mmCIF file of C-alpha atoms in Angstrom:
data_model
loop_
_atom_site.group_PDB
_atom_site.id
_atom_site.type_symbol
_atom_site.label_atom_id
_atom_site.label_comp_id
_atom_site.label_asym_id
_atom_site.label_seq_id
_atom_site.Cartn_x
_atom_site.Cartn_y
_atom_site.Cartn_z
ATOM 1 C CA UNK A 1 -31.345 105.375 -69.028
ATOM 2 C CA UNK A 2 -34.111 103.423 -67.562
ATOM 3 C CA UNK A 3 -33.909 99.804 -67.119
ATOM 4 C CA UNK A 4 -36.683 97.869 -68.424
ATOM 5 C CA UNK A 5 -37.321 94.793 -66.373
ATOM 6 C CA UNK A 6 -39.088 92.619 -69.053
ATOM 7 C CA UNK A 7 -37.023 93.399 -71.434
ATOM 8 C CA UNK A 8 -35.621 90.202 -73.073
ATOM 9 C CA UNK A 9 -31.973 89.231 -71.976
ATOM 10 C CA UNK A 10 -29.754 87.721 -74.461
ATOM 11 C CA UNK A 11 -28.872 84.670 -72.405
ATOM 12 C CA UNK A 12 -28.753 81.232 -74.569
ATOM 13 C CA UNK A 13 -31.659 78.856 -74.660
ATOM 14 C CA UNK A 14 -29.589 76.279 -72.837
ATOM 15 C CA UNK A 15 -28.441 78.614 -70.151
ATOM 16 C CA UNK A 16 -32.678 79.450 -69.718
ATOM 17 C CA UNK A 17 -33.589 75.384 -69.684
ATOM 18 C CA UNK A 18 -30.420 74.589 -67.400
ATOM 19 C CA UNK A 19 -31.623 77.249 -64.881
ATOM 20 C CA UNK A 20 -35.207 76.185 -65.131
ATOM 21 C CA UNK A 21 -34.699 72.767 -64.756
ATOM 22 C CA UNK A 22 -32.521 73.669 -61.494
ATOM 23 C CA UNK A 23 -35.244 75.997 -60.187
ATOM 24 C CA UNK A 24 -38.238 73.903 -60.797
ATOM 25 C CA UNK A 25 -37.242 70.490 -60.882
ATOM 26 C CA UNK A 26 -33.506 69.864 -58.674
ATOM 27 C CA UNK A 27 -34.420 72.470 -55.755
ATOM 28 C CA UNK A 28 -37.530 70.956 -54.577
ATOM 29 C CA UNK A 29 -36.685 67.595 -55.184
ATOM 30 C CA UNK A 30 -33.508 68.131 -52.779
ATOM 31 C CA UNK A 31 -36.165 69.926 -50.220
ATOM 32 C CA UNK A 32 -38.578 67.481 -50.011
ATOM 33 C CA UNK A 33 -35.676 64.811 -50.016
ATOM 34 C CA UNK A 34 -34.237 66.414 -47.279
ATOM 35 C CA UNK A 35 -37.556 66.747 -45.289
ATOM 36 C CA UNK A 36 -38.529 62.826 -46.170
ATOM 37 C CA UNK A 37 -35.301 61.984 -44.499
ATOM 38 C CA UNK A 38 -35.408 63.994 -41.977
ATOM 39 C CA UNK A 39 -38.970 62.998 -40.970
ATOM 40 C CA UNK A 40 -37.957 59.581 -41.788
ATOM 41 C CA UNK A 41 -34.832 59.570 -39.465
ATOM 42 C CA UNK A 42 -37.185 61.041 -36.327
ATOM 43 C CA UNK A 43 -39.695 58.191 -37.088
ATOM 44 C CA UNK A 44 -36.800 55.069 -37.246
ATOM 45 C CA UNK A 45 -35.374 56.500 -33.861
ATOM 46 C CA UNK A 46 -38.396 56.572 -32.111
ATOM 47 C CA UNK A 47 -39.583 52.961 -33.050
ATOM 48 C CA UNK A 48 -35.637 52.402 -31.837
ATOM 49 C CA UNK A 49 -36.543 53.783 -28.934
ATOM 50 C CA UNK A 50 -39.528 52.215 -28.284
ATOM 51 C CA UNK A 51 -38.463 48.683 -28.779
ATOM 52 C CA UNK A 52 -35.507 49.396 -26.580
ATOM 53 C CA UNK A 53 -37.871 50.200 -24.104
ATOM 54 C CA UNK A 54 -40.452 47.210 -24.547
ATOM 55 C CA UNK A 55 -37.611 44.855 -24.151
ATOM 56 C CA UNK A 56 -36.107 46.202 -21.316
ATOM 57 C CA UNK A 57 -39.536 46.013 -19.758
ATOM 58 C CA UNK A 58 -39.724 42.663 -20.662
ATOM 59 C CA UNK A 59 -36.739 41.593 -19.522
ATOM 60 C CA UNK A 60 -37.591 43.642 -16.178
ATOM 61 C CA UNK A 61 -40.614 41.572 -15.312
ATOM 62 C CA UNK A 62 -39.059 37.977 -16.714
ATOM 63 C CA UNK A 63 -35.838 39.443 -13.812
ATOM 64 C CA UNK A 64 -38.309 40.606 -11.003
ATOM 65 C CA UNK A 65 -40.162 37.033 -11.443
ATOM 66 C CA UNK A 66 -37.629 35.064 -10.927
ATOM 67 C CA UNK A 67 -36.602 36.917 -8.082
ATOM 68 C CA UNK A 68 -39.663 36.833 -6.557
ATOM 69 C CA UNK A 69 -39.958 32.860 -7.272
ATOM 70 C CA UNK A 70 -36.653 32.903 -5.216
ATOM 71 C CA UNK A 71 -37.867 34.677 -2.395
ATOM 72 C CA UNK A 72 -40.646 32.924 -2.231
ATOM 73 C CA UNK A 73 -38.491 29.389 -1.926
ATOM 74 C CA UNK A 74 -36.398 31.026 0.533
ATOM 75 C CA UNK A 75 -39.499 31.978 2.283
ATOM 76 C CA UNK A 76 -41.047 28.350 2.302
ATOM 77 C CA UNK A 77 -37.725 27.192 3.515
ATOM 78 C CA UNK A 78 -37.871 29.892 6.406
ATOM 79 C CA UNK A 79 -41.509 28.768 7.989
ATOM 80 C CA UNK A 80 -40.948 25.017 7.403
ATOM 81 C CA UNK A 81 -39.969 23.051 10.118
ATOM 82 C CA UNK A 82 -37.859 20.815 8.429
ATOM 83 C CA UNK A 83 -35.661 23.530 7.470
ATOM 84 C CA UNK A 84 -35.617 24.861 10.508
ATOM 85 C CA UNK A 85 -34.961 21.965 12.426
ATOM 86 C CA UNK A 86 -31.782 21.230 10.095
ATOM 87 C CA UNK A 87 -30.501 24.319 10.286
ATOM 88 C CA UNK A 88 -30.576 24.634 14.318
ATOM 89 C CA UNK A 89 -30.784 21.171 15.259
ATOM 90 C CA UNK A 90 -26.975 19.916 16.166
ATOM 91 C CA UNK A 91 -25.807 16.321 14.859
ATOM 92 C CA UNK A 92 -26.206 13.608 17.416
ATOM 93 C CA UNK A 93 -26.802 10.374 17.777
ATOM 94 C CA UNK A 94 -29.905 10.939 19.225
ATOM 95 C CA UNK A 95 -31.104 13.669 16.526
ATOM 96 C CA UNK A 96 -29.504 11.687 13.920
ATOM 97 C CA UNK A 97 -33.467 9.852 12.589
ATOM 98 C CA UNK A 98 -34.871 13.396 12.481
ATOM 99 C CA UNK A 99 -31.591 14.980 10.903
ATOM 100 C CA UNK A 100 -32.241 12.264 8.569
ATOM 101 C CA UNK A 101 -36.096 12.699 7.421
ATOM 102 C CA UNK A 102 -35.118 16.378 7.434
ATOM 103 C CA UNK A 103 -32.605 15.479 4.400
ATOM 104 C CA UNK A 104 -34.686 13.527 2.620
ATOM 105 C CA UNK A 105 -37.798 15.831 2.826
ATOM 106 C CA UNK A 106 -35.161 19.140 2.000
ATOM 107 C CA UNK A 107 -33.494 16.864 -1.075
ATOM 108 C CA UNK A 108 -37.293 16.014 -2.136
ATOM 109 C CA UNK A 109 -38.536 20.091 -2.018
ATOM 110 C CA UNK A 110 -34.609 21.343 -3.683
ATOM 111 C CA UNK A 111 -35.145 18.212 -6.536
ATOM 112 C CA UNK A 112 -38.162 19.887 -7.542
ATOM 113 C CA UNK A 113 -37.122 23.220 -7.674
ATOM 114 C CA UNK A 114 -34.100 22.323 -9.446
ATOM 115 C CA UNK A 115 -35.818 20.453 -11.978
ATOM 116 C CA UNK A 116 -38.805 22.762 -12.364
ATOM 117 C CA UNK A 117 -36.430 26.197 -12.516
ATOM 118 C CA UNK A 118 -34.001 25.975 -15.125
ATOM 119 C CA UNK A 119 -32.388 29.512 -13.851
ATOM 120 C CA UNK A 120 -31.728 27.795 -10.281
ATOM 121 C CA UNK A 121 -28.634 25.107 -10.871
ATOM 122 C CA UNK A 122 -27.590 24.975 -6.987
ATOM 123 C CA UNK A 123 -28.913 25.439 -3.345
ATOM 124 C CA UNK A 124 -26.730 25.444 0.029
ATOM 125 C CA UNK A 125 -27.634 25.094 3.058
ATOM 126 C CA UNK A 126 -25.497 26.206 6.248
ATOM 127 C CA UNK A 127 -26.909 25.412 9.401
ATOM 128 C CA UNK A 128 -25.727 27.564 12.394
ATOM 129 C CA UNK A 129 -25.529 23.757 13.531
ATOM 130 C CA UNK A 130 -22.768 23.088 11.395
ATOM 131 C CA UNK A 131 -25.016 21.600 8.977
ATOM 132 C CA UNK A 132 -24.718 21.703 5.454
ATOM 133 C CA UNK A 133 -26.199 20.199 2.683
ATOM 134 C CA UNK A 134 -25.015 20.818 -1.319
ATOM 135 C CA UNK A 135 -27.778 20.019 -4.053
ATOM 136 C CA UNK A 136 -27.401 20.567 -7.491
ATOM 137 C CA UNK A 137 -24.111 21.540 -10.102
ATOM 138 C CA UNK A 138 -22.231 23.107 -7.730
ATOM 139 C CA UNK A 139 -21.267 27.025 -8.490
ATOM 140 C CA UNK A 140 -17.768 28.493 -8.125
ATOM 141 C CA UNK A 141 -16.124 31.741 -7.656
ATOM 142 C CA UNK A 142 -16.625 34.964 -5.486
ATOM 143 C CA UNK A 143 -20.554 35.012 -6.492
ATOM 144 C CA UNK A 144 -21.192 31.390 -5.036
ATOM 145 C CA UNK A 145 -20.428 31.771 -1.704
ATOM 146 C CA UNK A 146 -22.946 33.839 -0.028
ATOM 147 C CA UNK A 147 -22.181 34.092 3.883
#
């Protein structure tokens, strides 16, 4: 017996429409669903990924500038004399006019920075003197104390 392949198979009508619907209609539309998704998942990550990244950056520089901005007050306070004379000059009654203008010149120079840098809320000085001089809220804990 041979097998004819287009013979017609006695299979209902609603069987036939049930598998062509599945064939042509549910099939791809679950393929290209899955493939949107897919493609759609890669492309939300990446823009994840890339924001991270753009903020951290930003955040970087806004970090490494205010850094800087503190180095650069420490290195004002290094090369002026003022600063250098408080912090070396011992307290005596004979140094005590010049100890004096020192103060008032250091307070005027740490106002400013205080006022103009919201991120800096304290300086202290220590002079190898014994000097020391407290502007601004002062900071507690382990972190304030830098020796």
């Amino acid at each position: 017996m041979r097998w004819n392949l287009f013979r017609p198979i006695h299979i209902s009508l609603r069987k036939k429409s049930v598998a062509i619907f599945v064939l042509l209609v549910t099939l791809p539309s679950v393929l290209v669903g899955y493939a949107f998704l897919n493609r759609y998942e890669i492309i939300l990550r990446q823009q994840f990924i890339d924001s991270t990244e753009k903020n951290l950056n930003t955040i970087e520089m806004n970090l490494y500038e205010k850094i800087k901005t503190v180095d650069d007050i420490t290195d004002y306070m290094i090369y002026q004399k003022d600063f250098r004379d408080f912090m070396q000059i011992p307290e005596t009654p004979e140094t005590l006019d010049q100890l004096k203008s020192d103060r008032e010149s250091i307070e005027g120079f740490v106002a400013f920075q205080l006022m103009s840098k919201n991120y800096i809320k304290s300086i202290t000085l220590k002079g190898n003197n014994g000097n020391t001089m407290q502007l601004g809220e002062p900071v507690e804990g382990a972190r304030a104390a830098v020796d």
